[in-house]
Amino acid sequence: MLRHQKREEWIAHIRSQHPEVDPRTMRLMDELRMVSHLIYQMGESSIAGTDLSYAQYRILMMLMFAERTGEDNGLNPSEISRFAGTSRNTISSLIRTLETDGYIERQLDSHDRRKFNITLTEGGRQLVNENVGRHMKIINEIFRTLSPEEMDQLSEKLHKLNDRALELKERNSASADIGGSHATSK
């Protein structure tokens, strides 16, 4: 009850400064953020015995998926960054740690010797295989509250929101690149 009351007070505060804001937008944003955060925390707890962060584990999962879909040369750091939705600097740091721990290795790209790709080691594959069942079981349990139809509808709606967010992000990046709203004048 207290959380609901605080959220309504927050929405009222924002609306007092910006009356054009739809309170449903604020509620949805808040719910998405909270659900996303809880799913992330549960994902982390599903791999608690591995000494990996959830971000590191997700990289290993991406690399295993790449292997299983025919990407025998692995993925380059830029691809990992794009798939993870994380900065290249963050990915580089995660890759260094995973490499030091022996879960991944760097290999020169066979098509472009100026680049390198990241691949799983046998130890990395084993770690993913040992934990993926528990991890997916927890994630599956979260979504089991929805019927198959609700899952399809939610997926469709989230896809629509994602497309819109990407469109706005690209538009804002283009505006900033040509001296848009972030440009300063003297």
Coordinates of N, CA and C in Angstrom, one line a residue:
M1 N 0.8 -1.2 0.0 CA 0.0 0.0 0.0 C 0.9 1.3 0.0
L2 N 1.9 1.3 0.8 CA 2.8 2.4 0.9 C 3.5 2.7 -0.4
R3 N 3.9 1.6 -1.1 CA 4.5 1.8 -2.4 C 3.6 2.4 -3.4
H4 N 2.3 2.0 -3.4 CA 1.3 2.5 -4.3 C 1.1 4.0 -4.0
Q5 N 1.0 4.3 -2.7 CA 0.8 5.7 -2.3 C 2.0 6.6 -2.8
K6 N 3.2 6.1 -2.6 CA 4.4 6.9 -2.9 C 4.4 7.1 -4.5
R7 N 4.0 6.1 -5.2 CA 4.1 6.2 -6.7 C 3.0 7.2 -7.1
E8 N 1.9 7.2 -6.5 CA 0.9 8.2 -6.9 C 1.3 9.6 -6.5
E9 N 2.0 9.8 -5.4 CA 2.6 11.1 -5.0 C 3.6 11.5 -6.0
W10 N 4.4 10.6 -6.5 CA 5.5 10.9 -7.5 C 4.8 11.3 -8.8
I11 N 3.8 10.6 -9.2 CA 3.1 11.0 -10.4 C 2.5 12.4 -10.3
A12 N 1.9 12.7 -9.1 CA 1.3 14.0 -8.9 C 2.3 15.1 -8.9
H13 N 3.5 14.8 -8.4 CA 4.6 15.7 -8.4 C 5.0 16.0 -9.8
I14 N 5.2 15.0 -10.6 CA 5.6 15.2 -12.0 C 4.6 16.0 -12.8
R15 N 3.3 15.6 -12.6 CA 2.2 16.3 -13.3 C 2.1 17.7 -12.9
S16 N 2.5 18.1 -11.6 CA 2.4 19.5 -11.2 C 3.4 20.3 -12.0
Q17 N 4.5 19.7 -12.4 CA 5.5 20.4 -13.2 C 5.3 20.3 -14.7
H18 N 4.7 19.1 -15.1 CA 4.4 18.8 -16.5 C 3.0 18.3 -16.7
P19 N 2.0 19.1 -16.7 CA 0.6 18.6 -16.7 C 0.3 17.8 -18.0
E20 N 1.1 18.0 -19.0 CA 0.8 17.2 -20.3 C 1.1 15.7 -20.2
V21 N 1.9 15.3 -19.1 CA 2.3 13.9 -19.0 C 1.1 13.1 -18.6
D22 N 0.9 12.0 -19.3 CA -0.2 11.1 -19.1 C 0.2 10.2 -17.9
P23 N -0.6 10.2 -16.8 CA -0.2 9.4 -15.6 C -0.1 7.9 -15.9
R24 N -0.8 7.4 -16.9 CA -0.7 6.0 -17.3 C 0.7 5.7 -17.8
T25 N 1.3 6.7 -18.5 CA 2.7 6.5 -19.0 C 3.6 6.4 -17.8
M26 N 3.5 7.2 -16.8 CA 4.3 7.1 -15.6 C 4.2 5.8 -14.9
R27 N 2.9 5.3 -14.8 CA 2.7 4.0 -14.1 C 3.3 2.9 -14.9
L28 N 3.1 2.9 -16.2 CA 3.7 1.8 -17.0 C 5.2 1.8 -17.0
M29 N 5.8 3.0 -17.1 CA 7.3 3.1 -17.0 C 7.8 2.6 -15.7
D30 N 7.1 2.9 -14.6 CA 7.5 2.5 -13.3 C 7.3 0.9 -13.2
E31 N 6.2 0.4 -13.6 CA 6.0 -1.1 -13.6 C 7.1 -1.8 -14.4
L32 N 7.4 -1.3 -15.6 CA 8.4 -1.9 -16.5 C 9.7 -1.9 -15.8
R33 N 10.1 -0.8 -15.2 CA 11.4 -0.7 -14.5 C 11.4 -1.7 -13.3
M34 N 10.4 -1.7 -12.5 CA 10.4 -2.6 -11.4 C 10.5 -4.1 -11.8
V35 N 9.7 -4.5 -12.8 CA 9.7 -5.9 -13.3 C 11.0 -6.2 -13.9
S36 N 11.6 -5.3 -14.7 CA 12.9 -5.5 -15.3 C 13.9 -5.7 -14.2
H37 N 13.9 -4.9 -13.2 CA 14.9 -5.0 -12.1 C 14.8 -6.3 -11.3
L38 N 13.5 -6.7 -11.0 CA 13.3 -7.9 -10.3 C 13.8 -9.1 -11.1
I39 N 13.5 -9.1 -12.4 CA 13.9 -10.2 -13.3 C 15.4 -10.3 -13.3
Y40 N 16.0 -9.2 -13.4 CA 17.5 -9.1 -13.4 C 18.1 -9.7 -12.1
Q41 N 17.5 -9.3 -11.0 CA 17.9 -9.8 -9.7 C 17.7 -11.3 -9.6
M42 N 16.6 -11.8 -10.1 CA 16.4 -13.2 -10.0 C 17.3 -14.0 -11.0
G43 N 17.6 -13.3 -12.1 CA 18.6 -13.9 -13.0 C 20.0 -14.0 -12.3
E44 N 20.3 -13.0 -11.6 CA 21.6 -13.0 -10.8 C 21.6 -14.1 -9.8
S45 N 20.5 -14.2 -9.1 CA 20.4 -15.3 -8.0 C 20.5 -16.7 -8.6
S46 N 20.0 -16.8 -9.9 CA 20.1 -18.2 -10.5 C 21.5 -18.7 -10.8
I47 N 22.4 -17.7 -10.8 CA 23.8 -18.1 -11.1 C 24.7 -17.8 -9.9
A48 N 24.1 -17.7 -8.7 CA 24.9 -17.2 -7.5 C 26.1 -18.0 -7.2
G49 N 26.1 -19.3 -7.5 CA 27.3 -20.1 -7.2 C 28.4 -20.1 -8.2
T50 N 28.3 -19.3 -9.2 CA 29.3 -19.3 -10.3 C 30.4 -18.2 -10.1
D51 N 30.2 -17.3 -9.2 CA 31.1 -16.2 -9.1 C 31.1 -15.3 -10.3
L52 N 30.1 -15.3 -11.1 CA 30.0 -14.4 -12.3 C 28.9 -13.4 -12.0
S53 N 29.0 -12.3 -12.6 CA 27.9 -11.3 -12.6 C 26.9 -11.8 -13.7
Y54 N 25.7 -11.3 -13.6 CA 24.7 -11.6 -14.5 C 25.1 -11.2 -15.9
A55 N 25.7 -10.0 -16.0 CA 26.2 -9.5 -17.3 C 27.2 -10.4 -17.9
Q56 N 28.1 -10.9 -17.1 CA 29.1 -11.9 -17.6 C 28.4 -13.2 -18.1
Y57 N 27.5 -13.6 -17.3 CA 26.8 -14.9 -17.7 C 26.0 -14.7 -19.0
R58 N 25.4 -13.5 -19.2 CA 24.7 -13.2 -20.4 C 25.6 -13.2 -21.6
I59 N 26.8 -12.8 -21.5 CA 27.8 -12.8 -22.6 C 28.1 -14.3 -22.9
L60 N 28.3 -15.1 -21.9 CA 28.6 -16.5 -22.2 C 27.4 -17.2 -22.9
M61 N 26.1 -16.8 -22.5 CA 24.9 -17.3 -23.1 C 24.9 -16.9 -24.6
M62 N 25.2 -15.6 -24.8 CA 25.2 -15.1 -26.2 C 26.2 -15.9 -27.1
L63 N 27.4 -16.1 -26.5 CA 28.4 -16.9 -27.3 C 28.0 -18.3 -27.5
M64 N 27.3 -18.9 -26.6 CA 26.8 -20.3 -26.8 C 25.8 -20.3 -27.9
F65 N 24.9 -19.3 -27.8 CA 23.8 -19.2 -28.9 C 24.5 -19.0 -30.2
A66 N 25.5 -18.2 -30.3 CA 26.2 -17.9 -31.6 C 26.8 -19.2 -32.1
E67 N 27.4 -20.0 -31.2 CA 28.0 -21.3 -31.6 C 26.9 -22.2 -32.2
R68 N 25.8 -22.3 -31.5 CA 24.7 -23.2 -31.9 C 24.0 -22.7 -33.1
T69 N 24.1 -21.5 -33.5 CA 23.5 -21.0 -34.7 C 24.5 -20.8 -35.9
G70 N 25.7 -21.5 -35.7 CA 26.6 -21.5 -36.8 C 27.7 -20.4 -36.9
E71 N 27.7 -19.6 -35.8 CA 28.8 -18.6 -35.8 C 30.0 -19.2 -35.1
D72 N 30.7 -20.0 -35.9 CA 31.8 -20.8 -35.4 C 33.0 -19.9 -35.0
N73 N 33.1 -18.7 -35.6 CA 34.2 -17.7 -35.4 C 33.9 -16.9 -34.1
G74 N 32.8 -17.1 -33.5 CA 32.4 -16.3 -32.3 C 31.8 -14.9 -32.7
L75 N 31.9 -14.0 -31.8 CA 31.3 -12.7 -32.0 C 32.4 -11.7 -31.6
N76 N 32.4 -10.5 -32.4 CA 33.4 -9.5 -32.0 C 32.8 -8.6 -30.9
P77 N 33.6 -7.9 -30.2 CA 33.1 -7.1 -29.0 C 32.0 -6.1 -29.4
S78 N 32.0 -5.6 -30.6 CA 31.0 -4.6 -31.0 C 29.6 -5.4 -31.2
E79 N 29.7 -6.6 -31.7 CA 28.4 -7.4 -31.8 C 27.9 -7.7 -30.4
I80 N 28.7 -8.1 -29.5 CA 28.3 -8.4 -28.1 C 27.7 -7.2 -27.5
S81 N 28.4 -6.0 -27.7 CA 27.9 -4.8 -27.1 C 26.5 -4.4 -27.7
R82 N 26.3 -4.6 -29.0 CA 25.0 -4.3 -29.6 C 23.9 -5.2 -29.1
F83 N 24.2 -6.5 -29.0 CA 23.2 -7.5 -28.6 C 22.9 -7.3 -27.1
A84 N 23.9 -6.9 -26.3 CA 23.7 -6.7 -24.9 C 23.0 -5.4 -24.6
G85 N 23.1 -4.4 -25.5 CA 22.6 -3.1 -25.2 C 23.5 -2.4 -24.2
T86 N 24.8 -2.7 -24.2 CA 25.7 -2.1 -23.3 C 26.9 -1.5 -24.0
S87 N 27.5 -0.5 -23.4 CA 28.6 0.2 -24.1 C 29.8 -0.7 -24.4
R88 N 30.5 -0.4 -25.4 CA 31.7 -1.1 -25.8 C 32.7 -1.2 -24.6
N89 N 32.9 -0.1 -23.9 CA 33.8 -0.1 -22.8 C 33.4 -1.1 -21.7
T90 N 32.1 -1.1 -21.4 CA 31.7 -2.1 -20.4 C 31.9 -3.5 -20.8
I91 N 31.6 -3.8 -22.1 CA 31.8 -5.1 -22.7 C 33.3 -5.5 -22.6
S92 N 34.1 -4.5 -23.0 CA 35.6 -4.8 -22.9 C 36.0 -5.2 -21.6
S93 N 35.5 -4.6 -20.5 CA 35.9 -4.9 -19.2 C 35.4 -6.3 -18.8
L94 N 34.1 -6.6 -19.2 CA 33.6 -7.9 -18.9 C 34.4 -9.0 -19.6
I95 N 34.7 -8.8 -20.9 CA 35.5 -9.7 -21.7 C 36.8 -10.0 -21.0
R96 N 37.5 -9.0 -20.6 CA 38.8 -9.1 -19.9 C 38.7 -10.1 -18.7
T97 N 37.7 -9.9 -17.9 CA 37.5 -10.7 -16.7 C 37.2 -12.1 -17.1
L98 N 36.3 -12.3 -18.1 CA 35.9 -13.7 -18.5 C 37.2 -14.4 -19.2
E99 N 38.0 -13.6 -19.8 CA 39.2 -14.2 -20.5 C 40.2 -14.6 -19.4
T100 N 40.4 -13.8 -18.4 CA 41.3 -14.1 -17.3 C 40.8 -15.3 -16.5
D101 N 39.5 -15.5 -16.4 CA 38.9 -16.6 -15.7 C 38.9 -17.9 -16.5
G102 N 39.3 -17.8 -17.8 CA 39.4 -18.9 -18.6 C 38.1 -19.4 -19.3
Y103 N 37.0 -18.5 -19.3 CA 35.7 -18.9 -19.9 C 35.6 -18.6 -21.4
I104 N 36.4 -17.6 -21.8 CA 36.4 -17.2 -23.2 C 37.8 -17.0 -23.7
E105 N 38.0 -16.9 -25.0 CA 39.3 -16.6 -25.6 C 39.1 -15.7 -26.8
R106 N 40.1 -14.9 -27.1 CA 40.1 -14.0 -28.3 C 40.8 -14.8 -29.4
Q107 N 40.2 -14.6 -30.6 CA 40.9 -15.2 -31.8 C 40.8 -14.1 -32.9
L108 N 41.8 -14.0 -33.7 CA 41.8 -13.1 -34.8 C 40.7 -13.5 -35.8
D109 N 40.0 -12.5 -36.3 CA 38.9 -12.7 -37.2 C 39.6 -13.3 -38.5
S110 N 39.0 -14.4 -39.0 CA 39.6 -15.0 -40.2 C 39.4 -14.2 -41.5
H111 N 38.4 -13.3 -41.4 CA 38.1 -12.4 -42.6 C 38.7 -11.1 -42.5
D112 N 39.0 -10.6 -41.3 CA 39.6 -9.3 -41.2 C 40.7 -9.4 -40.0
R113 N 41.9 -9.5 -40.3 CA 43.0 -9.7 -39.4 C 43.2 -8.5 -38.4
R114 N 42.5 -7.4 -38.7 CA 42.6 -6.3 -37.8 C 41.6 -6.4 -36.6
K115 N 40.7 -7.3 -36.7 CA 39.7 -7.5 -35.6 C 39.9 -8.9 -34.9
F116 N 39.3 -9.0 -33.8 CA 39.3 -10.3 -33.1 C 37.9 -10.6 -32.7
N117 N 37.7 -11.9 -32.5 CA 36.4 -12.4 -32.1 C 36.5 -13.2 -30.8
I118 N 35.4 -13.2 -30.1 CA 35.4 -13.9 -28.8 C 34.7 -15.2 -28.9
T119 N 35.3 -16.3 -28.4 CA 34.7 -17.6 -28.4 C 34.7 -18.2 -27.0
L120 N 33.8 -19.2 -26.8 CA 33.8 -19.9 -25.5 C 34.9 -20.9 -25.5
T121 N 35.5 -21.1 -24.3 CA 36.4 -22.2 -24.0 C 35.5 -23.3 -23.6
E122 N 36.1 -24.5 -23.4 CA 35.3 -25.6 -22.9 C 34.8 -25.3 -21.5
G123 N 35.6 -24.7 -20.7 CA 35.2 -24.3 -19.4 C 34.0 -23.3 -19.4
G124 N 33.9 -22.4 -20.3 CA 32.8 -21.5 -20.5 C 31.5 -22.3 -20.9
R125 N 31.7 -23.2 -21.9 CA 30.6 -24.0 -22.3 C 30.0 -24.8 -21.1
Q126 N 30.9 -25.4 -20.4 CA 30.5 -26.2 -19.2 C 29.7 -25.4 -18.2
L127 N 30.2 -24.2 -17.9 CA 29.6 -23.3 -17.0 C 28.2 -23.0 -17.4
V128 N 28.0 -22.6 -18.7 CA 26.7 -22.3 -19.2 C 25.8 -23.5 -19.1
N129 N 26.3 -24.7 -19.5 CA 25.4 -25.9 -19.5 C 25.0 -26.3 -18.1
E130 N 25.9 -26.1 -17.1 CA 25.6 -26.4 -15.7 C 24.5 -25.5 -15.1
N131 N 24.4 -24.3 -15.7 CA 23.5 -23.3 -15.0 C 22.3 -22.9 -15.8
V132 N 22.3 -23.2 -17.1 CA 21.2 -22.7 -17.9 C 19.8 -23.3 -17.5
G133 N 19.8 -24.5 -17.1 CA 18.5 -25.1 -16.7 C 17.9 -24.4 -15.5
R134 N 18.7 -24.1 -14.5 CA 18.2 -23.4 -13.3 C 17.8 -22.0 -13.6
H135 N 18.6 -21.4 -14.4 CA 18.4 -20.0 -14.8 C 17.0 -19.9 -15.6
M136 N 16.9 -20.7 -16.6 CA 15.6 -20.7 -17.4 C 14.4 -21.1 -16.6
K137 N 14.6 -22.0 -15.7 CA 13.5 -22.4 -14.8 C 12.9 -21.3 -14.0
I138 N 13.8 -20.5 -13.5 CA 13.4 -19.3 -12.7 C 12.7 -18.3 -13.6
I139 N 13.3 -18.0 -14.8 CA 12.7 -17.0 -15.7 C 11.3 -17.5 -16.1
N140 N 11.2 -18.8 -16.5 CA 10.0 -19.4 -16.9 C 8.9 -19.3 -15.8
E141 N 9.3 -19.5 -14.5 CA 8.4 -19.4 -13.4 C 7.8 -18.0 -13.3
I142 N 8.6 -17.0 -13.5 CA 8.2 -15.6 -13.5 C 7.0 -15.4 -14.5
F143 N 7.2 -15.8 -15.7 CA 6.2 -15.6 -16.8 C 5.1 -16.6 -16.7
R144 N 5.1 -17.6 -15.9 CA 4.1 -18.6 -15.9 C 2.8 -18.0 -15.4
T145 N 2.8 -16.8 -14.8 CA 1.6 -16.1 -14.3 C 0.7 -15.6 -15.4
L146 N 1.3 -15.6 -16.6 CA 0.6 -15.1 -17.8 C 0.1 -16.3 -18.6
S147 N -1.0 -16.2 -19.2 CA -1.5 -17.2 -20.1 C -0.7 -17.1 -21.4
P148 N -0.7 -18.2 -22.3 CA 0.0 -18.1 -23.6 C -0.5 -16.9 -24.4
E149 N -1.8 -16.6 -24.4 CA -2.3 -15.5 -25.1 C -1.7 -14.2 -24.6
E150 N -1.7 -14.0 -23.2 CA -1.2 -12.8 -22.6 C 0.3 -12.7 -22.9
M151 N 1.1 -13.8 -22.9 CA 2.5 -13.7 -23.3 C 2.7 -13.2 -24.7
D152 N 1.8 -13.7 -25.6 CA 1.9 -13.2 -27.0 C 1.6 -11.7 -27.1
Q153 N 0.5 -11.3 -26.4 CA 0.1 -9.9 -26.4 C 1.2 -9.0 -25.8
L154 N 1.8 -9.5 -24.7 CA 2.8 -8.7 -24.0 C 4.0 -8.6 -24.9
S155 N 4.4 -9.7 -25.5 CA 5.5 -9.7 -26.4 C 5.3 -8.7 -27.6
E156 N 4.1 -8.7 -28.1 CA 3.8 -7.8 -29.2 C 3.9 -6.3 -28.8
K157 N 3.4 -6.1 -27.6 CA 3.4 -4.7 -27.1 C 4.8 -4.2 -26.8
L158 N 5.6 -5.1 -26.2 CA 6.9 -4.7 -25.8 C 7.8 -4.5 -27.1
H159 N 7.5 -5.3 -28.1 CA 8.2 -5.2 -29.4 C 7.9 -3.8 -30.0
K160 N 6.6 -3.4 -29.9 CA 6.2 -2.1 -30.4 C 6.8 -1.0 -29.7
L161 N 6.9 -1.1 -28.3 CA 7.6 -0.1 -27.5 C 9.1 0.0 -27.9
N162 N 9.7 -1.2 -28.0 CA 11.1 -1.2 -28.4 C 11.4 -0.5 -29.7
D163 N 10.5 -0.8 -30.7 CA 10.7 -0.2 -32.0 C 10.6 1.3 -31.9
R164 N 9.6 1.8 -31.1 CA 9.4 3.2 -30.9 C 10.6 3.9 -30.2
A165 N 11.1 3.2 -29.2 CA 12.2 3.7 -28.4 C 13.5 3.8 -29.3
L166 N 13.7 2.8 -30.1 CA 14.9 2.8 -31.0 C 14.7 3.9 -32.0
E167 N 13.5 4.1 -32.5 CA 13.3 5.2 -33.5 C 13.6 6.6 -32.9
L168 N 13.1 6.8 -31.6 CA 13.4 8.0 -31.0 C 14.8 8.2 -30.6
K169 N 15.5 7.1 -30.2 CA 16.9 7.2 -29.9 C 17.7 7.6 -31.1
E170 N 17.4 6.9 -32.2 CA 18.1 7.3 -33.5 C 17.9 8.7 -33.9
R171 N 16.6 9.2 -33.8 CA 16.3 10.5 -34.1 C 17.1 11.5 -33.2
N172 N 17.1 11.2 -31.9 CA 17.8 12.1 -31.0 C 19.3 12.1 -31.2
S173 N 19.9 10.9 -31.6 CA 21.3 10.8 -31.9 C 21.6 11.7 -33.1
A174 N 20.7 11.6 -34.1 CA 21.0 12.3 -35.4 C 20.9 13.8 -35.1
S175 N 19.9 14.2 -34.2 CA 19.8 15.7 -33.9 C 21.0 16.2 -33.2
A176 N 21.6 15.4 -32.3 CA 22.7 15.8 -31.5 C 23.9 15.8 -32.4
D177 N 24.0 14.9 -33.4 CA 25.2 14.9 -34.3 C 25.2 16.1 -35.2
I178 N 24.1 16.7 -35.5 CA 24.1 17.9 -36.4 C 23.8 19.2 -35.6
G179 N 24.1 19.1 -34.3 CA 24.0 20.4 -33.5 C 22.6 20.6 -33.0
G180 N 21.9 19.5 -32.7 CA 20.5 19.6 -32.2 C 20.4 20.1 -30.8
S181 N 19.5 19.6 -30.0 CA 19.2 20.1 -28.7 C 20.3 20.1 -27.7
H182 N 21.4 19.3 -28.0 CA 22.5 19.3 -27.0 C 23.6 20.2 -27.3
A183 N 23.5 20.9 -28.5 CA 24.5 21.8 -28.9 C 24.4 23.1 -28.0
T184 N 25.6 23.7 -27.8 CA 25.6 24.9 -27.0 C 26.0 26.1 -27.9
S185 N 25.5 27.2 -27.7 CA 25.9 28.4 -28.4 C 26.6 29.4 -27.5
K186 N 27.5 30.1 -28.1 CA 28.3 31.1 -27.3 C 27.9 32.5 -27.8

